[in-house]
CSV table of C-alpha atoms in Angstrom, one decimal:
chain,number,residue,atom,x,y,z
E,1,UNK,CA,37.2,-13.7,69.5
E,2,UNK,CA,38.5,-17.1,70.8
E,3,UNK,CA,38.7,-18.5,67.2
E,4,UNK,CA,40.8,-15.8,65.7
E,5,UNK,CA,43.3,-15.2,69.2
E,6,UNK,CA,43.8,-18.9,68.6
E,7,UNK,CA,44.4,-18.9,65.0
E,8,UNK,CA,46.3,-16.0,65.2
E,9,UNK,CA,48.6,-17.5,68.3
E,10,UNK,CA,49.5,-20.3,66.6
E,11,UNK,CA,50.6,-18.6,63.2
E,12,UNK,CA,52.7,-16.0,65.7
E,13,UNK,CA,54.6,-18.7,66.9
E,14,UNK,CA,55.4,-20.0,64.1
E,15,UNK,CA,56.9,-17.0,63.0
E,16,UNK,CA,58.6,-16.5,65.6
E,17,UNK,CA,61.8,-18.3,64.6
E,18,UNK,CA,62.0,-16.0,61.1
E,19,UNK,CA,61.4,-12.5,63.2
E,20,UNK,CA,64.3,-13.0,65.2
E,21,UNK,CA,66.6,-14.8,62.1
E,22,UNK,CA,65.7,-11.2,60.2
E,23,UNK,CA,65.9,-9.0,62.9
E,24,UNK,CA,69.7,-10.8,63.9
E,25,UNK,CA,70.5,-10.6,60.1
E,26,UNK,CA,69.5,-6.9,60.3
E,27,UNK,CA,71.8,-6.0,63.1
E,28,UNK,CA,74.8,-7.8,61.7
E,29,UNK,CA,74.4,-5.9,58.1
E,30,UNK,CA,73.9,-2.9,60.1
E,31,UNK,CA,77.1,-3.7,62.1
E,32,UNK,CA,79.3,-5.0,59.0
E,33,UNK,CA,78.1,-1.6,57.1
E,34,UNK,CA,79.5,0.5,60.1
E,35,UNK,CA,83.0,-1.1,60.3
E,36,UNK,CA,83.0,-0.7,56.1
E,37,UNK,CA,82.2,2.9,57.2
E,38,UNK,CA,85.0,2.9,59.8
E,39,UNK,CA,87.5,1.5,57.1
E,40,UNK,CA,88.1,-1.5,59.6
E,41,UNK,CA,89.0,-4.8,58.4
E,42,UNK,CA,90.0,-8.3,59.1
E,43,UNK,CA,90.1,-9.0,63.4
E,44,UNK,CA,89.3,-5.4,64.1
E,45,UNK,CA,86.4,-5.3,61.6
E,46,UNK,CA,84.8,-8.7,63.1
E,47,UNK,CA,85.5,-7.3,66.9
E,48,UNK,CA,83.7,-3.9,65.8
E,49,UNK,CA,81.2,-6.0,64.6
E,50,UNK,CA,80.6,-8.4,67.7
E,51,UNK,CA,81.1,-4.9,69.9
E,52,UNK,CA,77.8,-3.6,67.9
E,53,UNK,CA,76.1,-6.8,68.1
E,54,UNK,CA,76.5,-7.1,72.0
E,55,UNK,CA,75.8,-3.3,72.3
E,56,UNK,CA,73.4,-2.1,69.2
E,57,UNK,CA,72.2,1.2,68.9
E,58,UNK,CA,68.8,2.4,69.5
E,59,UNK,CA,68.6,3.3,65.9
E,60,UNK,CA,70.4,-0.3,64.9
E,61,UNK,CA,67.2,-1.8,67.2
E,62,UNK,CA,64.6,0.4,65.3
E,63,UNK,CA,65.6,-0.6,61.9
E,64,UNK,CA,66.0,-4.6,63.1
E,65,UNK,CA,62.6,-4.4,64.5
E,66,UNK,CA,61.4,-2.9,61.7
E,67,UNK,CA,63.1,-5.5,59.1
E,68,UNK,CA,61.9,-8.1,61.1
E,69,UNK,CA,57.7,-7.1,61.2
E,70,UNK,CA,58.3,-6.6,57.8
E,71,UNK,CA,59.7,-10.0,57.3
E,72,UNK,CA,56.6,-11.8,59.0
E,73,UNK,CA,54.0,-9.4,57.9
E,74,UNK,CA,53.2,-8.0,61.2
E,75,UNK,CA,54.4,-3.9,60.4
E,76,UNK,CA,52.2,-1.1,61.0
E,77,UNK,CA,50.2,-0.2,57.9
E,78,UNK,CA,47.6,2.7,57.3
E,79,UNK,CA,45.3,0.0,55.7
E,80,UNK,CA,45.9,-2.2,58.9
E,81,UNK,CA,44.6,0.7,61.3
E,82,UNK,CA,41.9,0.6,58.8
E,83,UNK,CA,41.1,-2.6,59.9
E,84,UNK,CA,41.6,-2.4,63.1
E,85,UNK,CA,39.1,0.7,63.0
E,86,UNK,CA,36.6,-1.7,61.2
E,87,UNK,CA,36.9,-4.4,63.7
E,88,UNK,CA,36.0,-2.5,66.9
E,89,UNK,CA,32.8,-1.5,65.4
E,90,UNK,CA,29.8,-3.2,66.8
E,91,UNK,CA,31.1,-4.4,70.1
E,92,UNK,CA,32.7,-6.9,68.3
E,93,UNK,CA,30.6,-7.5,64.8
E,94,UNK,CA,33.6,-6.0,63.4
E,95,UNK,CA,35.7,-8.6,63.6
E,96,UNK,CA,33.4,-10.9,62.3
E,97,UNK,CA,33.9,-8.8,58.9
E,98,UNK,CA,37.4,-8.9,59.1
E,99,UNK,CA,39.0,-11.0,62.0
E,100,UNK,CA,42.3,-10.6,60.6
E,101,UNK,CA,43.9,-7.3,59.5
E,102,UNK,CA,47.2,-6.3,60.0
E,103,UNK,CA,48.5,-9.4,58.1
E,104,UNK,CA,46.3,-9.2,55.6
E,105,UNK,CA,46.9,-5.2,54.9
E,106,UNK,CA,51.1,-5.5,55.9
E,107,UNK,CA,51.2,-8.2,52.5
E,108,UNK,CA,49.1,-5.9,50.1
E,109,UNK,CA,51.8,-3.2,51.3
E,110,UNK,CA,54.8,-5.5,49.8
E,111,UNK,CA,53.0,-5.6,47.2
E,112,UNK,CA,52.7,-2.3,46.5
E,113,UNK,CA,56.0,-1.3,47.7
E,114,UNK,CA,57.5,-3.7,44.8
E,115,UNK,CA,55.6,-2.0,42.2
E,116,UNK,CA,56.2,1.2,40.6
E,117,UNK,CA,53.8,3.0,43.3
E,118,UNK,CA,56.5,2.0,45.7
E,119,UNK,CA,59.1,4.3,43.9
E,120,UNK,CA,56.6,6.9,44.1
E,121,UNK,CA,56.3,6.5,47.5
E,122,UNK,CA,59.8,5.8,48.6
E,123,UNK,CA,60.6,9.0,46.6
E,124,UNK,CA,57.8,10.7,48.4
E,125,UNK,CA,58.1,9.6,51.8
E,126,UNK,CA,61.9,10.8,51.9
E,127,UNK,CA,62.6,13.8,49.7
E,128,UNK,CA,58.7,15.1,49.3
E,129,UNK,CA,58.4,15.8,53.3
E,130,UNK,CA,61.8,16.7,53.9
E,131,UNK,CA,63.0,13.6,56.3
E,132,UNK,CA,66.1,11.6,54.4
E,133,UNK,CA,66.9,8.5,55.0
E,134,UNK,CA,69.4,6.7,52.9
E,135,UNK,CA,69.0,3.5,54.2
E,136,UNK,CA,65.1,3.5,53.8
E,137,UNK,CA,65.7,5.4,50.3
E,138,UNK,CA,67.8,2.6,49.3
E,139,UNK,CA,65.5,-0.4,50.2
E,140,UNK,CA,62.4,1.3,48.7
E,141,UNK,CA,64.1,2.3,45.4
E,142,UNK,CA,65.2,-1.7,45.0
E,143,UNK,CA,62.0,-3.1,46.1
E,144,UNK,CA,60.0,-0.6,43.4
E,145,UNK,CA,62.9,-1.4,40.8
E,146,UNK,CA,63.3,-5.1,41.1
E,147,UNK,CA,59.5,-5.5,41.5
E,148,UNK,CA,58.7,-3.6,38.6
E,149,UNK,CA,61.5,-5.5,36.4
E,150,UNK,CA,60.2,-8.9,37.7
E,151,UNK,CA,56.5,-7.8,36.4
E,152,UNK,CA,57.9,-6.2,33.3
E,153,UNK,CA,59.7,-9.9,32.8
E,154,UNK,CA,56.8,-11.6,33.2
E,155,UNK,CA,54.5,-9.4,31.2
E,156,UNK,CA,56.4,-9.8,28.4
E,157,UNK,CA,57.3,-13.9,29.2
E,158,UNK,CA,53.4,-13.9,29.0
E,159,UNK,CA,52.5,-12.1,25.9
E,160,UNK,CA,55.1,-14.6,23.7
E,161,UNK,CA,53.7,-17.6,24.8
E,162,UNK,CA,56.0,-18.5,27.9
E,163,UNK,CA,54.2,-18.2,30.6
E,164,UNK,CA,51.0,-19.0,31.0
E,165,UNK,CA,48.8,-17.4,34.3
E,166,UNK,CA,46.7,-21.1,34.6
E,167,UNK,CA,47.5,-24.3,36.3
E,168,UNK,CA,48.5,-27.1,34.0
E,169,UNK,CA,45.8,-29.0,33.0
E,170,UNK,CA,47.1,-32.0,31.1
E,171,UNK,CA,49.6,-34.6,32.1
E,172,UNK,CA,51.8,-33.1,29.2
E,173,UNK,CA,51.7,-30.1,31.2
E,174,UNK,CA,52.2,-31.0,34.5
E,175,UNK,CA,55.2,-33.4,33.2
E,176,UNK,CA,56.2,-30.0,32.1
């Protein structure tokens, strides 16, 4: 238990300075999509937007919390209460099996979520149990699109000859 708190510790503080740049980038986007919204501009759109950022909504402060455990890997996954369900097993063996799982499980999430299953399941999670959200609706969509077009890229880079999946071997290749 000592090993991984530490190990775990350390890596939190380091990301640390990336939760709160995403989560202060998240508030000002929200902010500068309100006053758009608004049809402010110019001084009265920037003092709008300094208003919101002194004064955010609780909704503004879900989503920015939310974009910023994203960011770092540390949001709330099924497959992470998975693992947290396997770790307290044993009176602690189960941590020994798998001492880190929120991490772990948040990153396989991305990268489902920029895959095709990710459409599926932005598609799903908002029109297929009747909760919209547009902004969530819209992030999902472009994760599962751009994802998908990335791999479909690479695929086909790969099957002409253009990319290769191995480390380069040679100094030919390296030089490469």
């Amino acid at each position: 238990q000592k090993h991984t708190d530490t190990v775990f510790h350390i890596l939190g503080t380091e990301d640390q300075p990336f939760y709160y740049a995403s989560k202060l980038r998240s508030l000002y986007d929200q902010a500068k999509v309100q006053a758009i919204n608004a049809g402010l501009n110019g001084a009265e759109a920037q003092k709008f937007i300094d208003n919101l950022l002194q004064n955010p909504t609780e909704q503004m402060i879900k989503y920015a919390t939310s974009d910023a455990e994203t960011a770092v890997f540390q949001n709330k996954t099924m497959l992470g209460e998975a693992a947290k369900s396997i770790q307290r097993i044993g009176g602690g063996a189960g941590e020994v099996v798998v001492p880190f799982g929120r991490t772990p499980s948040a990153v396989a999430m991305q990268i489902l979520n920029y895959s095709p299953v990710g459409i599926v399941k932005t598609i799903f999670e908002n029109v297929g149990k009747g909760k919209f959200d547009q902004r969530l609706f819209s992030q999902g969509l472009g994760r599962g699109l751009v994802g998908t077009g990335i791999g479909y890229i690479g695929m086909e880079l790969y099957k002409k000859g253009l990319m290769s999946l191995g480390y380069p071997t040679t100094e030919k290749e390296q030089k490469q």
